[in-house]
mmCIF file of C-alpha atoms and ligand atoms in Angstrom:
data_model
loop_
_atom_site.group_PDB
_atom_site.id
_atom_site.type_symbol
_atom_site.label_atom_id
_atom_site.label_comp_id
_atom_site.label_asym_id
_atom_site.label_seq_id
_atom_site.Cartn_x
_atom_site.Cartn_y
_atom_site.Cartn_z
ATOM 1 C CA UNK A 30 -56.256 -34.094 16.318
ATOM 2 C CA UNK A 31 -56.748 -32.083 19.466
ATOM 3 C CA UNK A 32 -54.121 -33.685 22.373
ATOM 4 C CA UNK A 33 -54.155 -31.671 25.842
ATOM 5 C CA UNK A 34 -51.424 -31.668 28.223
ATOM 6 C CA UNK A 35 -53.201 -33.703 30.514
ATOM 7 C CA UNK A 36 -56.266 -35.083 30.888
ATOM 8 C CA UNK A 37 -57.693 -35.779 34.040
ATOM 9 C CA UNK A 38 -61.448 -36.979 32.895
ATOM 10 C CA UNK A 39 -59.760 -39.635 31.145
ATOM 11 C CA UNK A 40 -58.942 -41.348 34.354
ATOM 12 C CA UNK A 41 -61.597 -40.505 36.592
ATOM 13 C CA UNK A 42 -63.860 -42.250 33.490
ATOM 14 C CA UNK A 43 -61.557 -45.370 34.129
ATOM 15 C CA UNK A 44 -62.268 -45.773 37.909
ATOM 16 C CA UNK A 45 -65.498 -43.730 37.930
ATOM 17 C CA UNK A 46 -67.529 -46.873 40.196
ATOM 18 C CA UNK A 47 -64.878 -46.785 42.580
ATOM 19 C CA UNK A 48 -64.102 -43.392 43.135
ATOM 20 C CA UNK A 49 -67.558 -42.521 43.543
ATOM 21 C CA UNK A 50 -68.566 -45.036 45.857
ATOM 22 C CA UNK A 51 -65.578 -43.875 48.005
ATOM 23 C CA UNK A 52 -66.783 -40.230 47.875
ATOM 24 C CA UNK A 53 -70.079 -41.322 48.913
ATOM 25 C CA UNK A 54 -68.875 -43.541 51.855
ATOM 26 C CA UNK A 55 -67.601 -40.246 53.071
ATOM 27 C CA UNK A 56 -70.663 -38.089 52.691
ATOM 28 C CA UNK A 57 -73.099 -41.188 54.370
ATOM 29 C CA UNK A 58 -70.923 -40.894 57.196
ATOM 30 C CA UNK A 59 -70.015 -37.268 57.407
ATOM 31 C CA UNK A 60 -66.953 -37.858 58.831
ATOM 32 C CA UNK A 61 -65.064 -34.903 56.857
ATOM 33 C CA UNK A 62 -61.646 -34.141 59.069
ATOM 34 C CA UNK A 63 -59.317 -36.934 59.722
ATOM 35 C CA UNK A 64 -60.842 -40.419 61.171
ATOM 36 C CA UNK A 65 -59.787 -43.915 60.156
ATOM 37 C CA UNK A 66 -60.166 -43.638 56.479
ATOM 38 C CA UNK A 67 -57.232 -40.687 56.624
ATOM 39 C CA UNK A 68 -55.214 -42.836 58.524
ATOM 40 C CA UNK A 69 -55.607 -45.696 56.596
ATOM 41 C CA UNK A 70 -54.281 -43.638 53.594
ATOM 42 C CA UNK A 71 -51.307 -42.767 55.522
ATOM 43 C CA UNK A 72 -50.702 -46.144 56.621
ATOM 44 C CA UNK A 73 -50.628 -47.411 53.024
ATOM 45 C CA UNK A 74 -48.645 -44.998 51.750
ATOM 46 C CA UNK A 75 -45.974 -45.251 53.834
ATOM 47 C CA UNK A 76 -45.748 -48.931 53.367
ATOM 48 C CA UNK A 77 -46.337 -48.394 49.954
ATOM 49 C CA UNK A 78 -42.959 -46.544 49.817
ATOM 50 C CA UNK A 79 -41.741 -48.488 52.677
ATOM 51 C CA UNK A 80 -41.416 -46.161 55.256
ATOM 52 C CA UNK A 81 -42.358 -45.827 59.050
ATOM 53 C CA UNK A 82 -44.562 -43.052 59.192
ATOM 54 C CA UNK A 83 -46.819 -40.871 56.483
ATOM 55 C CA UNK A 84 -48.418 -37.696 57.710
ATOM 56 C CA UNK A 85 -51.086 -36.450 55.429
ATOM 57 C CA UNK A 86 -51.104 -32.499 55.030
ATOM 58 C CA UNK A 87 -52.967 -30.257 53.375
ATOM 59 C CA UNK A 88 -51.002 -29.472 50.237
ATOM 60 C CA UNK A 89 -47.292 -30.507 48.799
ATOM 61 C CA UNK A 90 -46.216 -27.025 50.083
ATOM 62 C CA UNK A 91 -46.994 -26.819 53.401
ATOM 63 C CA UNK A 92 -45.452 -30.568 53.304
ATOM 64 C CA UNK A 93 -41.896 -29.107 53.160
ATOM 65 C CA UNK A 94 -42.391 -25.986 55.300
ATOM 66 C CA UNK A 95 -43.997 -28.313 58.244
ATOM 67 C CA UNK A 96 -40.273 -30.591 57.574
ATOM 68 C CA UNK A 97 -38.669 -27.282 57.854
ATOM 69 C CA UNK A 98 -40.266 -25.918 61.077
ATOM 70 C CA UNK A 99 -40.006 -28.921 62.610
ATOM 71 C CA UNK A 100 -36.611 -29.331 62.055
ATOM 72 C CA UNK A 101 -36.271 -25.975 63.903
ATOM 73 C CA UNK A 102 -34.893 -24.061 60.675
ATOM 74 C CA UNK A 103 -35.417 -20.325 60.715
ATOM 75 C CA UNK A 104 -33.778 -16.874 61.237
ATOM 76 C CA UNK A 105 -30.461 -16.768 60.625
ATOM 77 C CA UNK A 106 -30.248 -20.247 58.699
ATOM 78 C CA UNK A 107 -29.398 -21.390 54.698
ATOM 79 C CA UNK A 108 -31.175 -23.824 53.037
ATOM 80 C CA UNK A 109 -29.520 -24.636 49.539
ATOM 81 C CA UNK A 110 -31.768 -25.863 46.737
ATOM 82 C CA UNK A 111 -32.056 -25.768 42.880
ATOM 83 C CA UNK A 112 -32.663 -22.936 40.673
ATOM 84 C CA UNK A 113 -35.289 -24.898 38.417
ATOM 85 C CA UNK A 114 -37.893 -25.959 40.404
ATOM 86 C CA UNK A 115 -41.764 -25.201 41.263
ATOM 87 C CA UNK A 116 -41.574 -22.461 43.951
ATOM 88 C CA UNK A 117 -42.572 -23.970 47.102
ATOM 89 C CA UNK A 118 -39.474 -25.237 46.969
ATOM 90 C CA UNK A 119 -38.191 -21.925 48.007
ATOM 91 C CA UNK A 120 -40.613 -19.745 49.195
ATOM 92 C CA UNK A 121 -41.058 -22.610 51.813
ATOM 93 C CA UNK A 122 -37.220 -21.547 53.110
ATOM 94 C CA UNK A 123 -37.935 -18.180 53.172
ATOM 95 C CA UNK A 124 -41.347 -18.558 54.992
ATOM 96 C CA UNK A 125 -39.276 -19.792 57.933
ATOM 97 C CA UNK A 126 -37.512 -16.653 57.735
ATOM 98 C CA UNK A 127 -34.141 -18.689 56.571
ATOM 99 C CA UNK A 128 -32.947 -17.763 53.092
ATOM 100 C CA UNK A 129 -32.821 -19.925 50.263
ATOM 101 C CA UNK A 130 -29.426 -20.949 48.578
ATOM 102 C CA UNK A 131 -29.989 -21.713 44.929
ATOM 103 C CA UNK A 132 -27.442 -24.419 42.674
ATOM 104 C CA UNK A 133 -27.344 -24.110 38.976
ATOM 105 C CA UNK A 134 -29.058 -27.467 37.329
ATOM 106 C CA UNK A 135 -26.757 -30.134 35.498
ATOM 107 C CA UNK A 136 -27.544 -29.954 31.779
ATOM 108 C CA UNK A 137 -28.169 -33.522 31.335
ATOM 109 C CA UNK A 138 -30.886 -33.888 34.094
ATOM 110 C CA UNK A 139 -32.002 -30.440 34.615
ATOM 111 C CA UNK A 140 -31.671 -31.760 38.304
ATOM 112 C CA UNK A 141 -29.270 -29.954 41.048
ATOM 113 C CA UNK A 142 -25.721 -29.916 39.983
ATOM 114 C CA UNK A 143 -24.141 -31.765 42.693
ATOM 115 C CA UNK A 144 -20.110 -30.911 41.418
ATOM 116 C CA UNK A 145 -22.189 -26.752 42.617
ATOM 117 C CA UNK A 146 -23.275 -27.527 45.953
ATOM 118 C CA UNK A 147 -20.228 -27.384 48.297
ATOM 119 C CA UNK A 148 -19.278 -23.690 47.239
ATOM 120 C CA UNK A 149 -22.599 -22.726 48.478
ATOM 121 C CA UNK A 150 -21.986 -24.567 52.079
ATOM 122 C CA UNK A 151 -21.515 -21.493 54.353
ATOM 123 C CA UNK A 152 -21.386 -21.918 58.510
ATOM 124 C CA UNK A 153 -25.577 -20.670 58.371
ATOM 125 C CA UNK A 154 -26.236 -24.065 55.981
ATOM 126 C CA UNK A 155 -28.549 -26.523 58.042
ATOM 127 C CA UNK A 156 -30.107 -28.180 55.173
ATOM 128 C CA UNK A 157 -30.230 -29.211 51.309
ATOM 129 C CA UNK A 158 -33.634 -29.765 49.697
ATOM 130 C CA UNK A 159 -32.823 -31.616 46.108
ATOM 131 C CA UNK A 160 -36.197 -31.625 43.987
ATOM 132 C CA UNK A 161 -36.529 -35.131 42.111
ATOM 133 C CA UNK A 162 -37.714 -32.865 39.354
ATOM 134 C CA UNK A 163 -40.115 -34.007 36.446
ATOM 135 C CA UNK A 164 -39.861 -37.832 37.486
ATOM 136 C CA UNK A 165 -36.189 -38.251 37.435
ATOM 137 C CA UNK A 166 -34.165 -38.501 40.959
ATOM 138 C CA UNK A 167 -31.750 -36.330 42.114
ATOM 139 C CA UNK A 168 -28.000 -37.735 42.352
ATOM 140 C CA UNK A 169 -29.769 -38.694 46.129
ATOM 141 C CA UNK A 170 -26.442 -40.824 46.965
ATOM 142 C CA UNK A 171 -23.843 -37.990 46.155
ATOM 143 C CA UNK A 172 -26.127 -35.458 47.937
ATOM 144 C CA UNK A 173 -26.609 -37.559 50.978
ATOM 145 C CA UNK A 174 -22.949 -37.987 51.584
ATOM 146 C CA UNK A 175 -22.703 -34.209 51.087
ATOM 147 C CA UNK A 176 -25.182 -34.290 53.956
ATOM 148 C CA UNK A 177 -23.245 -36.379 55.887
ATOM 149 C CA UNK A 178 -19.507 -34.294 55.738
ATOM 150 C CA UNK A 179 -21.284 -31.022 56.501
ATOM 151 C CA UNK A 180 -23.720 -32.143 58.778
ATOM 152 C CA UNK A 181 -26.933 -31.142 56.949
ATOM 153 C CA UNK A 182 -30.295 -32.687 57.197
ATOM 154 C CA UNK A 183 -31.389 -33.775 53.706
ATOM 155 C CA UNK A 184 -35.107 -33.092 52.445
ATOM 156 C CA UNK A 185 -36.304 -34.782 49.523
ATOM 157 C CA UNK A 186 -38.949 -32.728 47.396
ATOM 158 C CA UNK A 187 -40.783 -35.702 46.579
ATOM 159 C CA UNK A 188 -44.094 -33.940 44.038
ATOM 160 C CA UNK A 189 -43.389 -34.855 41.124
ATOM 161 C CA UNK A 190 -41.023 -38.276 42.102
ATOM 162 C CA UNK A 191 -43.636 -40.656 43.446
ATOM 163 C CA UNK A 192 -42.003 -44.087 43.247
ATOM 164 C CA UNK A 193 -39.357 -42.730 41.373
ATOM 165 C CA UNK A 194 -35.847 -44.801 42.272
ATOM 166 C CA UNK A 195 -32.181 -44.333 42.369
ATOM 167 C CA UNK A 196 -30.516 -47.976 42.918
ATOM 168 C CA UNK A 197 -33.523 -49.603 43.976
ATOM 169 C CA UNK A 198 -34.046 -46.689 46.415
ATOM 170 C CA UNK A 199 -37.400 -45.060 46.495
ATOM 171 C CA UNK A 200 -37.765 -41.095 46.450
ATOM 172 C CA UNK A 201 -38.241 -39.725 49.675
ATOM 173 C CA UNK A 202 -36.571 -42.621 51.657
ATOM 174 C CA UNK A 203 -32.852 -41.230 51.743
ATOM 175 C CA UNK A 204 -33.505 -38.061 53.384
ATOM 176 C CA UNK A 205 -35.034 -37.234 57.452
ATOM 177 C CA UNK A 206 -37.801 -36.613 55.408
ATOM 178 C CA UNK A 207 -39.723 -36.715 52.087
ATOM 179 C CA UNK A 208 -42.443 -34.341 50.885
ATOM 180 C CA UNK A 209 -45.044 -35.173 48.436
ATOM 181 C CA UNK A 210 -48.121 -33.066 46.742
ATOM 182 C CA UNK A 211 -51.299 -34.485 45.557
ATOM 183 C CA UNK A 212 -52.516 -31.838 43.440
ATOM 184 C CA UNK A 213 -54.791 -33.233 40.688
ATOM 185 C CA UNK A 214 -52.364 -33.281 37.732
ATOM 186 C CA UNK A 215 -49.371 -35.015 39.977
ATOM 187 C CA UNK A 216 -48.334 -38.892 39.278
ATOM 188 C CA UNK A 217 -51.064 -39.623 42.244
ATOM 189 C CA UNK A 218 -53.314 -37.027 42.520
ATOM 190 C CA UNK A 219 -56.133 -35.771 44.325
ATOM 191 C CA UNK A 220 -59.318 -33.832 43.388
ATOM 192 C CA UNK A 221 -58.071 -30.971 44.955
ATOM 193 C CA UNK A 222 -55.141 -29.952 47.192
ATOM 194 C CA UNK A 223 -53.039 -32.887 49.323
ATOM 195 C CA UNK A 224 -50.316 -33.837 50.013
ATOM 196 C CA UNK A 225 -48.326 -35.885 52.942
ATOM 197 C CA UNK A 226 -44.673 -35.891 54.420
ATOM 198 C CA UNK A 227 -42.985 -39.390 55.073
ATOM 199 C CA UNK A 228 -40.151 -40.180 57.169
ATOM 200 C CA UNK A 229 -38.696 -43.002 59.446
ATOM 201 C CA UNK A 230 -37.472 -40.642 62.570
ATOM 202 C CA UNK A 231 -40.705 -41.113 65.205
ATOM 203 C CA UNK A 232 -39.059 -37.815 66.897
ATOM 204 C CA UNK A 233 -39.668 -35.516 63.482
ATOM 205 C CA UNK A 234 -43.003 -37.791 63.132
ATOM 206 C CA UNK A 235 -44.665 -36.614 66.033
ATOM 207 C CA UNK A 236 -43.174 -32.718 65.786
ATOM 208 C CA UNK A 237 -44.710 -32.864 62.481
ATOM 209 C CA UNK A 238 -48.205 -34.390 63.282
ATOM 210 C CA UNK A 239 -48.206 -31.717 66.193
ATOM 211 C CA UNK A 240 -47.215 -28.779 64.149
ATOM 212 C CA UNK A 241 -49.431 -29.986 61.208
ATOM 213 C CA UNK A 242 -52.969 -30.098 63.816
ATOM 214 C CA UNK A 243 -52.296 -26.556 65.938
ATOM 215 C CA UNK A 244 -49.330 -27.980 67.839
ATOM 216 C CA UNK A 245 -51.521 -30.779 69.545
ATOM 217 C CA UNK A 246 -51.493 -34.521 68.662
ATOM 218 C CA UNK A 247 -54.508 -34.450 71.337
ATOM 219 C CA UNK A 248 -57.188 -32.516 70.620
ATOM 220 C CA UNK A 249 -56.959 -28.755 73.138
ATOM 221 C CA UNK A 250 -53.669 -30.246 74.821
ATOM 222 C CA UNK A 251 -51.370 -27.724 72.327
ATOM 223 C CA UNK A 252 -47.291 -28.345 72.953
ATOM 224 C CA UNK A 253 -46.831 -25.057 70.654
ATOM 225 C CA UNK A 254 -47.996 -23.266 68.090
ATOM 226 C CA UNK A 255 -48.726 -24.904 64.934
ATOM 227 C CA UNK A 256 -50.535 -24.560 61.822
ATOM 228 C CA UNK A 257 -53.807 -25.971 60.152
ATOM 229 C CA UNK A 258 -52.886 -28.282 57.759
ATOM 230 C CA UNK A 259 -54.775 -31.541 57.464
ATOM 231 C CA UNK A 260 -55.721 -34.175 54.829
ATOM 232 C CA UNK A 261 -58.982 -33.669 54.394
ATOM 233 C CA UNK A 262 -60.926 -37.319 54.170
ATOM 234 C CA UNK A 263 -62.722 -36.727 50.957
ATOM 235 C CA UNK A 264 -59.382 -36.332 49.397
ATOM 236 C CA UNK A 265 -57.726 -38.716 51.739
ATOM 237 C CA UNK A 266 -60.500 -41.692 50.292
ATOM 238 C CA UNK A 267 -59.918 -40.310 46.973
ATOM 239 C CA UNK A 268 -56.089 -40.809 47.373
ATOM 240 C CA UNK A 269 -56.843 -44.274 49.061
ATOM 241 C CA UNK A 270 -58.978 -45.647 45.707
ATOM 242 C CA UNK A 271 -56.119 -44.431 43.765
ATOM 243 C CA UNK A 272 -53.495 -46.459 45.043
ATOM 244 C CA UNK A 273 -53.615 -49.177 43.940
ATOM 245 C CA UNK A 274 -53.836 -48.070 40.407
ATOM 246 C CA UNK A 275 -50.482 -46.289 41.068
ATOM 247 C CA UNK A 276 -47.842 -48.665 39.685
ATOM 248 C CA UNK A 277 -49.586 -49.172 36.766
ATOM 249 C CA UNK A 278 -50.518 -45.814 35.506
ATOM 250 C CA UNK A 279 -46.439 -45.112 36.555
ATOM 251 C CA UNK A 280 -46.030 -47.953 34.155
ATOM 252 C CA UNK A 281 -47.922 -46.080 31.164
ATOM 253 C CA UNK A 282 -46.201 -43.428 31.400
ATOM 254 C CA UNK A 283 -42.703 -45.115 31.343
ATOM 255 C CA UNK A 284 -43.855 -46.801 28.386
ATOM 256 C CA UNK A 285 -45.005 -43.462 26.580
ATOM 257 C CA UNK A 286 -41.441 -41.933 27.260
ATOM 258 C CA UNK A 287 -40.469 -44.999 25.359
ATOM 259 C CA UNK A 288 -42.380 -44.333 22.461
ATOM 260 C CA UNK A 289 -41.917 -40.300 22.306
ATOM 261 C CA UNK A 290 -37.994 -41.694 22.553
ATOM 262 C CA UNK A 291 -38.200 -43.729 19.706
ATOM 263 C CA UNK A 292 -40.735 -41.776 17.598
ATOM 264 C CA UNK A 293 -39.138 -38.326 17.930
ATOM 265 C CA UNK A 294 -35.721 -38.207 15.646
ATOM 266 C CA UNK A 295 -35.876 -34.306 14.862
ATOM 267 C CA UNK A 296 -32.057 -33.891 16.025
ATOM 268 C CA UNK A 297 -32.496 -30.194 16.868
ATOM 269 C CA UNK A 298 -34.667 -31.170 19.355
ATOM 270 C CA UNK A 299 -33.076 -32.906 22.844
ATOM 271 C CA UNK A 300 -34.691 -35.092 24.184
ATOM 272 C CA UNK A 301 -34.960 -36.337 28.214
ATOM 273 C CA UNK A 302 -31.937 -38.126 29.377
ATOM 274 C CA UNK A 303 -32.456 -41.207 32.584
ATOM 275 C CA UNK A 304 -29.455 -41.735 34.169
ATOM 276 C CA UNK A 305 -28.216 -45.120 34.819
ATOM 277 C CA UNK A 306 -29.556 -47.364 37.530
ATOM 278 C CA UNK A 307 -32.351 -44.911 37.915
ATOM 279 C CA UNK A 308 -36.133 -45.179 37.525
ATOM 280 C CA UNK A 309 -37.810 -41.988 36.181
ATOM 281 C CA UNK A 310 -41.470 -41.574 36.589
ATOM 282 C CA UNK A 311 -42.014 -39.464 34.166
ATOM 283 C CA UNK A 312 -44.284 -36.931 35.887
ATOM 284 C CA UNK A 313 -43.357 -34.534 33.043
ATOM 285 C CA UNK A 314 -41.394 -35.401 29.569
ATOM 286 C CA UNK A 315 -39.491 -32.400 28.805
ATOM 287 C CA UNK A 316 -37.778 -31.799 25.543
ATOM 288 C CA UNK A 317 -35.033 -28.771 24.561
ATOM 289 C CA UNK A 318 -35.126 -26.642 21.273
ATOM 290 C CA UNK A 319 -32.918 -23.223 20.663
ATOM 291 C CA UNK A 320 -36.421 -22.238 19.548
ATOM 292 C CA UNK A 321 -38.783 -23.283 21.944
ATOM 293 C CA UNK A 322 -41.609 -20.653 21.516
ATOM 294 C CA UNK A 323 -41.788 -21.379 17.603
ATOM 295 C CA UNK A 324 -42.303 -24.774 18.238
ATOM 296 C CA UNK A 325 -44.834 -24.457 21.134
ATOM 297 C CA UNK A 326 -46.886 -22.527 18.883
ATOM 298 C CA UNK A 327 -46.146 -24.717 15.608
ATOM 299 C CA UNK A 328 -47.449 -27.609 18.434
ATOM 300 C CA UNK A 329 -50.318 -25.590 19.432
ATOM 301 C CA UNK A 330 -51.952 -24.420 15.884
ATOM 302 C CA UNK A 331 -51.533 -28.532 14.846
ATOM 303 C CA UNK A 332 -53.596 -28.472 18.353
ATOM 304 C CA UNK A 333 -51.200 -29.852 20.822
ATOM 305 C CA UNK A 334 -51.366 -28.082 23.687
ATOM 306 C CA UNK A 335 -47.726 -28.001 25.663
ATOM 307 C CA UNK A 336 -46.381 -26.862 28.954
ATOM 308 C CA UNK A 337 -43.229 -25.199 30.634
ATOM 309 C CA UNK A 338 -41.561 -26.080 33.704
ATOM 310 C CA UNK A 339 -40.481 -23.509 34.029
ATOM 311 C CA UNK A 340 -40.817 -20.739 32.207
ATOM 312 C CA UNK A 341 -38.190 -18.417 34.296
ATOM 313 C CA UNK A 342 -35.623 -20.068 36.962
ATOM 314 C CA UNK A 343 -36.032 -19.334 40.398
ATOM 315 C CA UNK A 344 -33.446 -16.814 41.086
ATOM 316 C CA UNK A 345 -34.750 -15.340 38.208
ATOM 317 C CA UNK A 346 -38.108 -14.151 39.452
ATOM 318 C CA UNK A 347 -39.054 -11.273 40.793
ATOM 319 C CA UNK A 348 -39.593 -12.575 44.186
ATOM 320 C CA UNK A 349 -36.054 -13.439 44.485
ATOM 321 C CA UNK A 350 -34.751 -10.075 43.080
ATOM 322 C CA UNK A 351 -33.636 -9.088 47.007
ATOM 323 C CA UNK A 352 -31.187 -11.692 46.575
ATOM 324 C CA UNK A 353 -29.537 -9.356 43.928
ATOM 325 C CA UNK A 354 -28.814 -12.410 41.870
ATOM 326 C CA UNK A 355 -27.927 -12.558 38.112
ATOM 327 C CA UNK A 356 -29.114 -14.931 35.350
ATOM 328 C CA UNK A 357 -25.422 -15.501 34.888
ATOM 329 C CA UNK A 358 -24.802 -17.026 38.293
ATOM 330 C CA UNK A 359 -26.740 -20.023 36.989
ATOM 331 C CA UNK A 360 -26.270 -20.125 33.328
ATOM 332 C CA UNK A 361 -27.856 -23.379 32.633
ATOM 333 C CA UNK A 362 -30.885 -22.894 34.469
ATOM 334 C CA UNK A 363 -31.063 -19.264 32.533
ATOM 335 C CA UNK A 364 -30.373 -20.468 29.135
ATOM 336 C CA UNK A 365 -32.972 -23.235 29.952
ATOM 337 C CA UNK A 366 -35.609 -21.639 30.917
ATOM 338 C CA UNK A 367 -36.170 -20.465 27.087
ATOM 339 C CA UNK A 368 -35.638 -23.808 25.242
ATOM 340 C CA UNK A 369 -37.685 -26.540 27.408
ATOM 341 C CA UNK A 370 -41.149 -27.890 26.867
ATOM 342 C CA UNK A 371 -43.042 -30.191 28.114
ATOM 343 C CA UNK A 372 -45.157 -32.637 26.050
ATOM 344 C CA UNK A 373 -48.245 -33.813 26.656
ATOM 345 C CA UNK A 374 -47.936 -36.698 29.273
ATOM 346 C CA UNK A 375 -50.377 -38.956 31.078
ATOM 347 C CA UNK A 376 -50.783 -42.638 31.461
ATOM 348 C CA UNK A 377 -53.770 -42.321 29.432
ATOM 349 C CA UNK A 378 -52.564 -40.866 26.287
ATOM 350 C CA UNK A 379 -52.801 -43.665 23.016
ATOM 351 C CA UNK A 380 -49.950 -44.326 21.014
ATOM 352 C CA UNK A 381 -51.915 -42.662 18.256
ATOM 353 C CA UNK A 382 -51.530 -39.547 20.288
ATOM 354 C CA UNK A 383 -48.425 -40.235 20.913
ATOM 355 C CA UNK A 384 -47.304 -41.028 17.007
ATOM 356 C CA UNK A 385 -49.020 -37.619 15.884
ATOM 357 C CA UNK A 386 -47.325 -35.252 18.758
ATOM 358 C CA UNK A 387 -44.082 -36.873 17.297
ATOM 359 C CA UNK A 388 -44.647 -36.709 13.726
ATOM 360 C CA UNK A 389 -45.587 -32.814 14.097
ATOM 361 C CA UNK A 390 -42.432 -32.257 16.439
ATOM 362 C CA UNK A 391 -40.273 -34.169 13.613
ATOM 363 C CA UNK A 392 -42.050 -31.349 10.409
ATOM 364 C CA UNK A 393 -40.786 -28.659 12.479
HETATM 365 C C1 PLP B 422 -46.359 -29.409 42.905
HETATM 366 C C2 PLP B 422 -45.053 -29.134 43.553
HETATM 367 C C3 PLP B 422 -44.955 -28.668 44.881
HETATM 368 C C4 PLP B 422 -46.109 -28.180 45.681
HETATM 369 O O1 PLP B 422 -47.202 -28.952 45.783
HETATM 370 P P1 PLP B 422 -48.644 -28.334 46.054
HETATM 371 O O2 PLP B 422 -49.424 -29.538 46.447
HETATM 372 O O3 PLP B 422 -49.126 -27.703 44.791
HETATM 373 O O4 PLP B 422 -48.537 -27.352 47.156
HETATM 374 C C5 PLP B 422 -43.697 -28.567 45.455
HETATM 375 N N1 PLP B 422 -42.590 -28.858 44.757
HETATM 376 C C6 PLP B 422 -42.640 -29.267 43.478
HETATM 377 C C7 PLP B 422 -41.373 -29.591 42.770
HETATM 378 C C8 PLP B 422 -43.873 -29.398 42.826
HETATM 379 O O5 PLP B 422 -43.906 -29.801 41.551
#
């Protein structure tokens, strides 16, 4: 049996009528930057998530550096995040010439280790950006109150956490802001690069909007500088066909967790742990095992094809080597990096699939 990581045609086969009627609605009108149908994408978003305002943007990583400038964050300033994440978490900080701050992960939720965060608060820190990291929340409640003593604005990185909940408390809500991506292979996901910022301050709303379109919420009349970052409405009526579709494919693939929980009982291998009261999404299900690369390629010659998220921690990279940091200043986020794997996951994926990716994992 052949089983890929993810498989996109699977869906788009599913909802084929409706997606391409939207796309053509879009070409018979021409109407290719912004205009109603972007808006009304935004609109149901954010009361999707129940939130005041949704900005669409061009991509999940321009979502957090538009938070970021608009925030006024730059020169001189800290931003702490985690050392396991997708890098636009950082190179986002760094873009607005602050410096990132990474925490070690906690080893039960690969997500930041909030007991790690206060040693890292220095008089420069103006801002925490927790990543809700493969589906599964972020301690948001701890962190916020974190926020709160030191005075630090909190940023949710929202991409791989949509309607992911801690408490009854959606991802992105806690924060000033939350950032989301659309790329194709996220829980909602366009057919190429998106992405959006939600928040309920109308002050950061606006900045953002501005910064987002040139620094001009009116077309020539520019405040300030900004950047070019827009929804685009092909993707934006793309996104808008999706939605509705969301809670149930976030459904499917809380109920193939399920089933890779129950079906895998190989007890060398660990498998993803959802804390209490939370809701994980299960963007990615990501298992440990001392020998990771074995197994991938035991996986891959019975033709199950396997990712890694990621494959070397942030601080670990070569782009971060001017921060002179070693793998032992965050030992679980080193010693990670060489046991996890992610399994194929998508709300489309059978319970046949399913039963075979676990009866291979349980031979090895
Ligand atoms: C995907 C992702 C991003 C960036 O999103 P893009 O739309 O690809 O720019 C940011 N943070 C995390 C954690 C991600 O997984």
């Amino acid at each position: 049996m052949n089983i890929p990581f993810v498989d996109l045609q699977r869906q788009y086969q599913n909802i084929k009528s409706e997606i391409d009627l939207a796309i053509k609605n879009v070409l018979d009108t021409s109407h290719y930057i912004g205009g109603p149908i972007v808006t009304n994408f935004e609109n149901d978003f954010a009361k999707l998530i129940g939130v005041k305002h949704c900005i669409g943007v061009a991509n999940g990583t321009d979502a957090i550096y538009i938070v970021l400038k608009s925030l006024g964050i730059g020169e001189g300033d800290e931003v702490i995040t985690v050392a396991n994440s997708w890098i636009s978490t950082s190179e986002t900080i760094s873009q607005t010439g602050a410096k990132p701050v990474f925490v070690d992960i906690n080893p039960e939720t690969y997500t930041i280790d909030v007991d790690k965060i206060e040693e890292k608060i220095t008089k420069k820190t103006k801002a925490i950006i927790p990543v809700h990291l493969y589906g599964q929340m972020a301690e948001i409640t701890v962190i916020k109150t974190i926020c709160q003593r030191y005075n630090l604005f909190l940023i949710e990185d929202c991409a791989q956490s949509h309607l992911s909940e801690e408490n009854g408390v959606l991802a992105g809500t806690t924060g000033i802001a939350g950032t989301f991506s659309f790329y194709p292979g996220k829980n909602l996901g366009a057919y190429g690069d998106a992405g959006a910022v939600i928040t309920n301050n109308d002050d950061l709303a606006s900045k953002m909007r501005m910064y987002a379109n040139h620094g001009a919420l009116v077309k020539h009349k520019h405040q300030m500088e900004g950047i070019n970052s827009r929804l685009d409405t092909i993707q934006a009526v793309i996104l808008h066909a999706k939605l509705p579709h969301l809670k149930n494919w976030t459904q499917k693939r809380i109920d193939n967790a399920n089933q890779y929980n129950q079906l895998i009982t190989n007890t060398d291998i660990t498998k993803p742990k959802t804390r209490s009261l939370t809701k994980h999404t299960f963007h990615l299900y990501v298992i440990r095992h001392k020998k990771r690369d074995a197994l991938q390629q035991f996986l891959q010659s019975k033709g199950i094809q396997t990712a890694i998220h990621y494959p070397t921690a942030l601080p670990n990279l070569p782009a971060y080597q001017y921060l002179n940091h070693q793998p032992s200043d965050f030992p679980i986020a080193s010693s990670f990096q060489n046991e996890i794997l992610s399994l194929p996951m998508f709300p489309e994926l059978t319970n046949d699939e399913i039963e075979y990716v676990s009866q291979i994992l349980n031979q090895f």
